[in-house]
Coordinates of C-alpha atoms in Angstrom, one line a residue:
M1 CA -12.4 -21.2 11.9
T2 CA -13.7 -17.9 12.9
R3 CA -17.0 -19.3 14.1
R4 CA -15.5 -22.1 15.9
R5 CA -13.1 -19.7 17.7
I6 CA -16.3 -17.7 18.8
I7 CA -18.1 -20.5 20.2
L8 CA -15.5 -21.7 22.0
A9 CA -14.7 -18.5 23.3
C10 CA -18.5 -17.8 24.6
G11 CA -18.3 -21.4 26.2
T12 CA -15.3 -20.1 28.1
A13 CA -17.0 -17.0 28.8
V14 CA -20.0 -18.8 30.3
V15 CA -17.9 -21.2 32.6
A16 CA -16.0 -18.0 33.7
A17 CA -19.1 -16.4 34.6
V18 CA -20.2 -19.2 36.8
A19 CA -17.2 -19.3 38.4
V20 CA -17.0 -15.8 39.4
A21 CA -20.6 -16.1 40.9
A22 CA -19.7 -18.9 42.9
Q23 CA -16.8 -16.7 44.9
P24 CA -17.5 -15.3 48.1
A25 CA -17.9 -11.7 48.1
A26 CA -14.9 -11.1 50.1
A27 CA -12.9 -12.6 47.1
H28 CA -10.3 -10.4 45.3
P29 CA -11.1 -9.1 41.6
A30 CA -9.8 -11.2 38.8
P31 CA -6.6 -9.4 37.6
A32 CA -6.6 -7.7 34.4
A33 CA -5.0 -9.5 31.4
S34 CA -2.0 -8.1 29.6
V35 CA -2.0 -7.7 25.9
R36 CA 0.8 -7.1 23.6
L37 CA 0.2 -6.1 19.6
L38 CA 3.3 -6.0 17.2
S39 CA 2.3 -4.4 13.9
L40 CA 3.6 -3.7 10.7
N41 CA 2.3 -1.5 7.6
D42 CA 3.2 -0.9 4.1
F43 CA 5.9 -3.7 3.9
H44 CA 5.7 -3.4 -0.1
G45 CA 7.4 -7.0 -0.5
N46 CA 10.6 -5.7 0.8
L47 CA 12.2 -9.0 1.9
E48 CA 15.7 -7.8 1.3
P49 CA 16.9 -4.7 3.0
P50 CA 15.4 -2.0 1.1
T51 CA 18.3 0.7 -0.3
G52 CA 18.8 4.5 -0.5
S53 CA 16.4 6.5 1.6
S54 CA 13.9 3.7 1.5
G55 CA 16.4 1.7 3.6
T56 CA 16.9 4.3 6.4
A57 CA 14.7 5.3 9.5
I58 CA 14.8 8.2 12.0
D59 CA 15.6 6.4 15.3
E60 CA 14.9 7.6 18.7
T61 CA 17.5 10.0 19.0
G62 CA 16.6 11.8 15.8
T63 CA 19.6 9.9 13.6
P64 CA 19.0 8.4 10.2
V65 CA 19.9 4.6 10.7
P66 CA 20.1 1.7 8.3
A67 CA 16.6 -0.2 8.8
G68 CA 14.2 -3.1 7.3
G69 CA 14.8 -6.3 5.7
A70 CA 12.7 -9.4 6.4
A71 CA 15.7 -11.2 8.3
Y72 CA 15.8 -8.2 10.7
V73 CA 11.8 -7.8 10.9
A74 CA 11.9 -11.4 12.3
T75 CA 14.8 -11.1 14.7
H76 CA 13.1 -7.8 16.0
L77 CA 9.5 -9.4 16.4
K78 CA 11.1 -12.4 18.2
R79 CA 13.0 -10.0 20.8
L80 CA 9.8 -7.9 21.4
A81 CA 7.1 -10.6 21.7
D82 CA 6.2 -12.1 25.0
R83 CA 3.6 -15.0 25.8
N84 CA 0.6 -12.5 25.3
T85 CA 1.5 -11.2 21.9
L86 CA -0.3 -10.8 18.7
R87 CA 0.8 -9.5 15.2
V88 CA -0.9 -7.8 13.1
A89 CA -0.7 -5.4 9.7
Q90 CA -2.3 -2.5 8.2
G91 CA -2.3 -3.3 4.7
D92 CA 0.0 -2.6 1.5
M93 CA 2.2 -5.7 2.7
I94 CA 2.2 -6.6 -1.1
G95 CA 1.9 -4.8 -4.3
A96 CA 4.5 -2.2 -5.5
S97 CA 7.2 -5.0 -4.6
P98 CA 10.8 -5.5 -5.5
L99 CA 11.1 -8.0 -8.3
I100 CA 12.0 -10.9 -5.7
S101 CA 8.6 -11.1 -4.4
A102 CA 6.7 -9.0 -7.4
A103 CA 7.9 -12.0 -9.8
Y104 CA 5.5 -14.8 -7.9
H105 CA 2.6 -12.2 -7.4
D106 CA 4.0 -11.5 -3.8
E107 CA 3.4 -15.0 -2.5
P108 CA 7.0 -15.1 -1.0
S109 CA 6.2 -12.0 1.2
V110 CA 2.5 -13.4 2.2
E111 CA 4.6 -16.2 3.2
F112 CA 7.2 -14.7 5.2
L113 CA 4.4 -12.8 6.9
G114 CA 2.5 -16.0 8.0
N115 CA 5.9 -17.5 9.1
V116 CA 6.5 -14.5 11.5
G117 CA 3.0 -15.1 13.1
V118 CA 0.9 -12.2 11.5
T119 CA -2.6 -13.2 12.3
A120 CA -4.9 -10.4 10.8
S121 CA -4.2 -7.8 8.3
A122 CA -6.5 -4.8 6.8
V123 CA -6.1 -4.8 2.9
G124 CA -4.2 -1.9 1.5
N125 CA -5.1 -0.2 -1.6
H126 CA -2.0 -2.2 -3.3
E127 CA -3.5 -5.4 -2.4
F128 CA -5.8 -4.6 -5.1
D129 CA -3.2 -4.0 -7.7
E130 CA -4.0 -7.4 -9.6
G131 CA -7.8 -6.9 -9.2
Y132 CA -9.9 -8.5 -6.3
R133 CA -9.8 -12.0 -7.4
E134 CA -6.1 -12.2 -7.6
L135 CA -6.3 -10.8 -3.8
Q136 CA -8.9 -13.8 -3.0
R137 CA -6.6 -16.1 -4.4
I138 CA -3.6 -14.8 -2.2
Q139 CA -6.1 -15.3 0.9
Y140 CA -7.6 -18.7 -0.1
G141 CA -4.5 -20.6 -2.3
G142 CA -4.4 -21.6 -6.0
C143 CA -2.2 -21.2 -8.9
H144 CA -2.2 -18.0 -10.7
A145 CA -4.5 -17.6 -13.6
V146 CA -1.8 -16.7 -16.1
D147 CA 1.4 -17.5 -14.7
G148 CA 0.7 -20.8 -13.0
C149 CA 2.4 -22.1 -10.1
S150 CA 5.4 -20.4 -8.8
P151 CA 8.7 -22.7 -8.2
A152 CA 7.3 -23.4 -4.5
G153 CA 4.4 -25.3 -6.0
K154 CA 0.7 -24.6 -5.5
W155 CA -0.2 -21.8 -3.2
K156 CA -1.7 -22.8 -0.3
G157 CA -3.1 -19.4 0.8
A158 CA -2.4 -16.8 3.4
K159 CA -1.8 -18.0 7.1
F160 CA -3.5 -14.9 8.5
D161 CA -7.0 -13.2 7.8
Y162 CA -7.1 -10.2 5.4
L163 CA -9.9 -7.7 6.7
A164 CA -11.8 -5.4 4.0
A165 CA -15.0 -4.2 6.3
N166 CA -15.4 -1.3 3.8
V167 CA -15.3 -3.3 0.5
I168 CA -18.2 -4.2 -0.7
H169 CA -19.7 -6.4 -3.7
E170 CA -22.4 -4.0 -5.2
H171 CA -24.6 -6.6 -6.4
S172 CA -24.7 -8.5 -3.3
E173 CA -23.9 -6.2 -0.2
K174 CA -21.5 -8.4 1.0
P175 CA -17.8 -8.0 2.0
V176 CA -15.4 -9.2 -0.6
L177 CA -13.1 -10.6 2.4
R178 CA -13.8 -10.6 6.1
P179 CA -14.8 -7.5 7.8
W180 CA -13.4 -8.7 11.4
T181 CA -12.0 -11.3 12.9
I182 CA -11.5 -12.5 16.8
R183 CA -8.4 -13.6 18.5
K184 CA -8.0 -15.0 22.1
I185 CA -5.0 -14.5 24.1
N186 CA -4.4 -14.6 27.7
G187 CA -7.8 -15.6 28.6
V188 CA -9.5 -12.7 26.7
R189 CA -10.9 -11.9 23.1
I190 CA -10.0 -9.2 20.7
G191 CA -11.6 -8.1 17.9
F192 CA -9.9 -6.7 14.8
I193 CA -11.6 -4.9 12.1
G194 CA -10.0 -3.9 8.9
V195 CA -10.8 -1.2 6.4
V196 CA -9.0 0.5 3.4
T197 CA -8.9 4.0 2.3
K198 CA -12.1 4.9 0.6
T199 CA -9.9 6.7 -2.1
T200 CA -9.1 3.4 -3.5
P201 CA -11.1 3.5 -6.9
T202 CA -8.8 6.5 -7.7
I203 CA -5.6 5.1 -7.2
V204 CA -6.1 1.4 -8.3
S205 CA -6.7 0.2 -11.9
A206 CA -10.6 0.6 -12.4
D207 CA -10.8 -3.0 -14.1
G208 CA -9.6 -4.8 -11.1
I209 CA -12.1 -3.3 -8.6
K210 CA -15.1 -3.6 -11.2
G211 CA -18.4 -4.2 -9.2
L212 CA -16.9 -3.0 -6.0
R213 CA -18.0 -0.3 -3.6
F214 CA -15.5 1.3 -1.1
D215 CA -17.4 2.7 2.0
D216 CA -16.6 5.4 4.1
E217 CA -13.9 3.9 6.7
V218 CA -15.8 5.0 9.6
T219 CA -19.4 3.9 8.5
A220 CA -17.8 0.3 7.9
A221 CA -15.9 0.4 11.1
N222 CA -18.8 1.0 12.9
R223 CA -20.9 -1.5 11.3
A224 CA -18.3 -4.0 12.1
A225 CA -17.8 -2.8 15.7
R226 CA -21.8 -3.4 16.1
E227 CA -21.3 -7.0 14.9
L228 CA -18.5 -7.6 17.4
K229 CA -20.3 -6.0 20.3
R230 CA -23.3 -8.6 19.5
R231 CA -20.9 -11.3 19.9
G232 CA -19.9 -10.1 23.1
V233 CA -16.5 -8.5 22.0
R234 CA -15.6 -5.6 24.0
S235 CA -11.9 -4.9 23.3
M236 CA -11.6 -3.8 19.9
V237 CA -8.6 -2.7 17.6
L238 CA -9.2 -1.1 14.0
L239 CA -6.6 -1.9 11.5
V240 CA -6.8 0.8 9.0
H241 CA -5.0 1.5 5.6
E242 CA -5.2 5.3 6.1
G243 CA -3.3 7.7 7.8
D244 CA -1.8 11.4 8.0
Q245 CA 1.4 13.3 7.5
V246 CA 3.9 14.2 9.8
P247 CA 7.1 16.7 9.6
S248 CA 10.4 15.9 7.8
G249 CA 12.4 14.0 10.4
Q250 CA 10.4 13.2 13.0
R251 CA 11.1 10.8 15.8
P252 CA 9.1 7.2 15.8
D253 CA 7.4 8.0 19.1
T254 CA 6.3 11.7 18.4
C255 CA 2.7 12.6 17.1
G256 CA 3.1 15.6 15.4
V257 CA 0.6 14.9 12.9
V258 CA -1.1 17.1 10.4
P259 CA -4.7 16.1 11.0
G260 CA -6.4 14.6 7.9
A261 CA -7.9 11.6 6.6
G262 CA -6.4 9.3 9.5
T263 CA -7.2 11.7 12.6
R264 CA -10.7 11.7 11.4
I265 CA -11.2 8.0 11.5
A266 CA -9.4 7.8 14.8
K267 CA -11.3 10.5 16.3
D268 CA -15.0 9.5 14.8
A269 CA -15.1 5.6 14.8
D270 CA -17.4 3.8 17.3
P271 CA -16.4 4.5 20.8
E272 CA -16.3 0.6 21.3
I273 CA -13.1 0.5 19.3
D274 CA -10.1 1.2 21.8
M275 CA -7.5 1.8 19.6
V276 CA -6.8 2.6 15.7
L277 CA -3.7 1.4 14.0
A278 CA -3.0 3.2 10.7
G279 CA -0.7 3.1 7.7
H280 CA -0.9 4.3 3.8
T281 CA 1.0 7.7 4.2
H282 CA 4.3 6.0 5.3
Q283 CA 4.7 7.7 8.4
Q284 CA 5.6 7.0 11.9
Y285 CA 3.7 8.3 14.8
V286 CA 2.5 7.5 18.2
C287 CA -0.6 9.5 19.2
N288 CA -3.6 9.7 21.4
V289 CA -6.9 11.1 20.4
T290 CA -10.2 11.2 21.9
D291 CA -13.2 9.1 20.8
P292 CA -16.7 10.2 20.5
N293 CA -17.4 9.7 24.0
G294 CA -14.5 12.0 25.1
Q295 CA -12.2 8.7 26.2
P296 CA -8.7 8.4 25.1
R297 CA -7.9 6.4 22.2
L298 CA -4.7 5.2 20.8
Y299 CA -3.6 6.2 17.5
S300 CA -0.4 5.0 15.8
S301 CA 1.6 4.0 12.6
G302 CA 4.8 2.4 11.7
S303 CA 6.5 3.9 8.8
S304 CA 6.9 1.7 5.7
F305 CA 9.0 -0.9 4.1
G306 CA 9.6 -3.1 7.2
R307 CA 11.5 -0.2 8.7
V308 CA 9.6 0.1 12.1
I309 CA 7.6 -2.3 14.4
S310 CA 4.7 -0.7 16.3
Q311 CA 4.3 -2.4 19.8
I312 CA 1.1 -1.6 21.7
D313 CA 0.6 -2.6 25.2
F314 CA -2.6 -2.8 27.0
K315 CA -4.5 -4.3 29.6
V316 CA -8.0 -5.9 29.5
D317 CA -10.5 -6.0 32.3
R318 CA -11.2 -9.6 32.5
R319 CA -14.6 -9.1 34.1
S320 CA -16.1 -6.4 31.5
G321 CA -13.7 -7.7 28.4
N322 CA -13.1 -4.2 28.0
V323 CA -9.5 -2.5 27.4
V324 CA -8.6 -0.4 30.3
R325 CA -7.9 2.7 28.0
S326 CA -5.6 4.3 31.0
S327 CA -3.0 1.3 30.3
M328 CA -2.2 1.8 26.6
K329 CA 1.1 2.6 25.5
G330 CA 2.4 2.6 22.3
D331 CA 6.1 2.4 21.1
N332 CA 7.5 2.5 17.8
H333 CA 10.9 0.2 17.4
V334 CA 13.1 0.8 14.5
V335 CA 14.0 -2.4 12.9
T336 CA 18.0 -1.5 12.8
R337 CA 20.3 -4.0 11.3
D338 CA 22.7 -4.0 14.4
V339 CA 21.1 -7.3 15.5
P340 CA 21.7 -10.8 14.2
A341 CA 19.6 -11.7 11.1
D342 CA 17.3 -14.4 11.6
P343 CA 18.8 -17.6 10.2
K344 CA 15.8 -19.4 8.8
T345 CA 14.3 -15.9 7.3
E346 CA 18.0 -15.3 5.8
T347 CA 17.7 -18.7 4.1
F348 CA 14.1 -18.2 3.0
V349 CA 14.8 -14.9 1.1
Q350 CA 18.0 -16.4 -0.3
T351 CA 15.8 -19.1 -2.0
W352 CA 13.6 -16.6 -3.5
K353 CA 16.6 -14.4 -4.7
D354 CA 18.1 -17.4 -6.3
R355 CA 15.0 -18.1 -8.1
V356 CA 14.8 -14.7 -9.6
A357 CA 18.3 -14.1 -10.0
E358 CA 18.4 -15.0 -13.9
K359 CA 15.5 -12.8 -14.6
A360 CA 16.6 -10.1 -12.7
N361 CA 20.1 -9.7 -13.9
K362 CA 19.6 -9.8 -17.6
P363 CA 20.6 -6.7 -19.4
V364 CA 17.8 -4.9 -21.0
G365 CA 19.6 -1.6 -22.2
S366 CA 22.0 1.3 -21.3
I367 CA 21.9 4.9 -20.3
T368 CA 24.8 7.6 -20.6
A369 CA 23.9 9.2 -17.2
D370 CA 21.3 8.9 -14.4
L371 CA 17.7 9.1 -15.6
T372 CA 15.8 10.4 -12.5
R373 CA 12.5 11.6 -10.9
T374 CA 14.1 15.1 -9.8
P375 CA 11.4 17.6 -11.3
S376 CA 12.3 20.6 -13.2
P377 CA 10.6 23.8 -12.1
S378 CA 7.8 22.8 -14.4
G379 CA 7.5 19.5 -12.8
E380 CA 9.0 17.5 -15.8
T381 CA 11.5 14.7 -15.0
A382 CA 14.1 13.0 -17.3
L383 CA 12.5 9.6 -16.2
G384 CA 9.0 10.6 -16.6
D385 CA 10.0 11.5 -20.3
V386 CA 11.6 8.6 -21.3
I387 CA 8.8 6.2 -19.9
A388 CA 6.4 8.5 -22.1
D389 CA 8.2 7.8 -24.9
A390 CA 8.3 4.1 -24.4
Q391 CA 4.6 4.1 -23.8
L392 CA 4.0 6.1 -27.0
A393 CA 6.5 3.9 -29.2
S394 CA 4.2 0.6 -27.7
M395 CA 0.8 2.3 -28.9
K396 CA 2.0 3.9 -32.0
D397 CA 0.6 0.8 -34.4
Q398 CA -2.8 1.9 -32.5
G399 CA -2.3 5.3 -33.9
A400 CA -1.1 6.8 -30.7
Q401 CA -0.3 10.4 -31.2
I402 CA 1.0 11.3 -27.6
A403 CA 1.4 9.9 -24.1
L404 CA 0.9 10.6 -20.8
M405 CA 2.5 9.1 -17.7
N406 CA 1.4 9.4 -14.0
P407 CA 4.5 10.7 -11.6
G408 CA 3.3 8.3 -8.9
G409 CA 4.0 5.1 -11.0
V410 CA 7.7 6.1 -11.6
R411 CA 8.9 4.3 -8.4
T412 CA 12.8 4.7 -8.6
D413 CA 15.5 6.3 -10.4
L414 CA 17.8 4.7 -12.9
V415 CA 21.5 4.9 -11.8
H416 CA 24.3 5.0 -14.3
K417 CA 26.6 3.6 -11.5
A418 CA 26.5 -0.4 -11.5
S419 CA 24.8 -1.9 -8.9
G420 CA 26.4 -5.4 -9.6
S421 CA 28.8 -6.7 -11.8
E422 CA 26.7 -5.5 -15.0
G423 CA 28.9 -2.5 -15.7
D424 CA 28.4 1.1 -15.3
G425 CA 25.3 2.4 -17.4
V426 CA 24.0 -1.1 -17.9
V427 CA 20.2 -1.4 -17.1
T428 CA 18.9 -4.9 -16.0
Y429 CA 15.4 -6.2 -16.0
G430 CA 15.3 -5.9 -12.4
E431 CA 16.3 -2.3 -12.4
A432 CA 13.5 -1.4 -15.1
F433 CA 10.9 -3.5 -13.1
A434 CA 12.0 -1.4 -9.9
V435 CA 11.0 1.8 -12.0
Q436 CA 7.8 0.2 -13.2
P437 CA 6.1 -2.4 -10.9
F438 CA 2.8 -2.4 -11.1
S439 CA 2.1 -4.5 -14.2
N440 CA -0.4 -1.8 -15.6
V441 CA -1.6 -2.6 -19.1
M442 CA -1.2 0.4 -21.9
G443 CA -4.0 1.5 -23.9
V444 CA -4.8 4.5 -26.4
V445 CA -8.0 6.4 -26.5
S446 CA -9.5 9.2 -28.3
L447 CA -9.9 12.6 -26.8
T448 CA -10.9 15.9 -28.5
G449 CA -8.4 18.7 -28.1
A450 CA -11.0 20.4 -25.6
Q451 CA -10.8 17.4 -23.6
L452 CA -6.9 17.1 -23.5
D453 CA -6.9 20.4 -22.1
K454 CA -9.5 19.8 -19.5
L455 CA -7.4 16.9 -18.6
L456 CA -4.3 18.7 -18.2
E457 CA -6.1 21.1 -16.1
Q458 CA -6.7 18.3 -13.7
Q459 CA -3.0 18.2 -12.8
W460 CA -3.9 20.6 -9.8
T461 CA -6.5 20.3 -7.1
G462 CA -7.3 21.8 -4.1
S463 CA -4.9 19.3 -2.2
G464 CA -1.9 19.5 -4.5
E465 CA -0.4 18.9 -8.0
K466 CA 0.4 16.0 -10.0
I467 CA 2.2 16.6 -13.2
L468 CA 1.7 14.4 -16.1
Q469 CA 4.8 13.2 -17.9
P470 CA 4.4 14.0 -21.5
S471 CA 5.9 12.2 -24.6
A472 CA 8.1 14.4 -26.7
T473 CA 5.1 14.7 -29.2
L474 CA 3.2 17.0 -26.7
N475 CA 4.3 20.4 -25.5
F476 CA 2.5 22.7 -23.1
T477 CA 3.0 25.7 -20.8
I478 CA 1.7 26.1 -17.0
D479 CA 1.0 29.1 -15.2
R480 CA 0.6 28.3 -11.4
S481 CA 0.0 31.8 -10.6
R482 CA -3.6 31.5 -12.2
P483 CA -6.6 29.8 -10.6
I484 CA -7.1 26.1 -10.7
G485 CA -8.8 25.3 -14.0
D486 CA -6.9 27.9 -16.1
R487 CA -3.4 26.9 -15.6
V488 CA -2.4 25.2 -19.0
S489 CA -2.0 27.1 -22.3
A490 CA -0.3 26.7 -25.7
I491 CA -1.1 22.9 -26.2
T492 CA 0.8 21.5 -29.3
V493 CA 0.6 17.8 -30.7
D494 CA 3.6 17.2 -33.2
G495 CA 4.5 21.0 -33.2
R496 CA 1.0 22.2 -34.2
P497 CA -1.4 24.0 -31.9
A498 CA -4.1 21.6 -30.5
D499 CA -7.6 22.1 -32.1
P500 CA -10.4 22.1 -29.3
A501 CA -12.5 20.4 -32.0
A502 CA -10.2 18.0 -33.6
T503 CA -9.7 14.4 -32.0
Y504 CA -6.3 13.0 -30.9
K505 CA -4.9 9.5 -30.0
V506 CA -3.7 9.5 -26.4
A507 CA -1.4 6.6 -25.1
A508 CA -1.7 5.6 -21.1
N509 CA -1.7 3.3 -18.8
N510 CA -5.0 1.5 -17.5
F511 CA -4.7 3.3 -14.1
L512 CA -4.9 6.4 -15.7
L513 CA -7.5 5.6 -18.2
G514 CA -9.7 4.4 -15.6
G515 CA -9.6 8.1 -14.0
G516 CA -6.8 7.2 -11.6
D517 CA -5.2 10.2 -9.7
G518 CA -8.3 12.2 -10.0
F519 CA -7.9 12.4 -14.2
T520 CA -11.5 11.7 -14.6
T521 CA -11.4 13.1 -18.1
F522 CA -10.0 10.0 -19.1
T523 CA -13.0 8.4 -18.3
E524 CA -14.9 10.6 -21.1
A525 CA -12.8 9.0 -23.7
T526 CA -13.8 6.8 -26.5
D527 CA -12.5 4.4 -28.8
Q528 CA -10.1 2.3 -26.2
V529 CA -7.7 -0.1 -27.6
L530 CA -5.5 -1.8 -25.0
G531 CA -1.7 -3.0 -25.7
P532 CA 1.0 -4.5 -23.6
I533 CA 2.1 -4.3 -20.0
D534 CA 3.8 -1.1 -19.4
L535 CA 7.0 -2.6 -18.2
D536 CA 7.2 -4.6 -21.3
A537 CA 6.8 -1.4 -23.4
F538 CA 9.6 0.2 -21.3
V539 CA 12.3 -2.8 -21.4
E540 CA 11.4 -2.8 -25.3
Y541 CA 12.1 0.9 -25.6
L542 CA 15.4 0.5 -23.4
T543 CA 16.6 -2.6 -25.7
G544 CA 15.6 -0.6 -28.8
N545 CA 16.9 2.9 -28.1
S546 CA 20.1 2.2 -26.1
P547 CA 22.2 3.9 -25.1
I548 CA 19.7 6.6 -24.1
T549 CA 20.8 10.0 -23.0
P550 CA 18.3 12.0 -20.3
P551 CA 16.4 14.3 -22.5
Q552 CA 16.3 18.1 -21.5
P553 CA 13.0 19.2 -19.7
T554 CA 11.6 21.3 -22.2
R555 CA 8.5 19.6 -23.1
I556 CA 6.7 21.8 -20.3
S557 CA 7.4 25.3 -20.2
G558 CA 6.4 27.8 -17.2
S559 CA 6.4 27.4 -13.7

């Protein structure tokens, strides 16, 4: 398809060139072509309007307003589009999704994105949550290898191109998916390049990306830009799943970024790239940076969960094919819910909601009070403790003595107040899924006491901290005033001081066991044995130990 478009476009360009040459010298120059892009990033399968803080956005007046939901995204996209519009995305459109989408391996969300006209998307790190072969299935079609076809029948594949210029098969040096694609709009050609954060191997399961290499984003983008230039494409857009942080409460069209990985990419990418549309950090901003030739380049991001649509307008010189950089304008629009929901999309979402309802509403346990991710001064959380206890219980038969849970894998709180008709304190399968949506596999490994100490010291890096949540059988003390690498002391296992030379059986999910979140000491472990899915372990623990009372945060001492 892409090659055919290129050939047709090249033929059109030749005809156009002949026509221009035949014009008299006094003829007026051809007008510039207007182009509009509408982009989304980090949708994460939020077909239904997200709730809580995830369901509000700061609007242009600085006011938090309800935002998001597929039916409202569809309405806003229609209102913002004109005849010269292309719709694109910047990754994490699936993965870490609510049950309505995740129960069917995000096929509903990918179908929705195709229905609203998305034509190209960078891959995000969450697109690799189930491994790259599953991502290829999502792109090209076929039924899931384990669960088979969804209620909708055989999956036909995404209607848009996933782009992954920096994800390379190590054995063949070929990209896993297309590195770039070309679209023609209003008589001009636009090249789209997609890259994902090069840190992906540290934040997804190692097994799912085995044999893949994640190149530097700029290096890969420049490689793709050279390919596009060789094909005569001079207008280029970089879709990058990486970005920057901004101050809390920032309005959608403010820049205000704290320069980081996203800014580096936006500034250093090939001068042929005209604009950089970003994601990953779930922030909203519209910036202008300078490219390596000192020319202006638009750099923007549109929040997350379908709460913001980024609109980028620009003109393309019809003779040269170049973007007129001075014409670029970005505008982030909040996906408010004060507009009519798109009826067709509403019906689509309700269909999938009905399909998953029986499973989602099934009670699996109960709690006596909120189980939250609110940290104590030491960084311990009640919900993190319960999950660690559940994971230890799931691997006891494999000899596990302690368990550790990464805090980033705990995605939402368990609230005592009923969310539906199930009653206060009742935990449904859907609620448990929302807490642990990644379908990581549990495992147990052997670590020495010295390695356990080394692992716990990796809770701090130069860029921040990630406090591992311990099972009740593990205690330790932290002192943040001490240098990084020497902050943990008084480690005990089952109440006894950890022996540096002794071997301990440690349970964790396969994300951590693969060295995720920078806990590379896990990769030095031996005797790995795998067990159930983490969600299954959590559900089984809830069922067998309810009602659960929030534990006191006494497993980690100090501050």
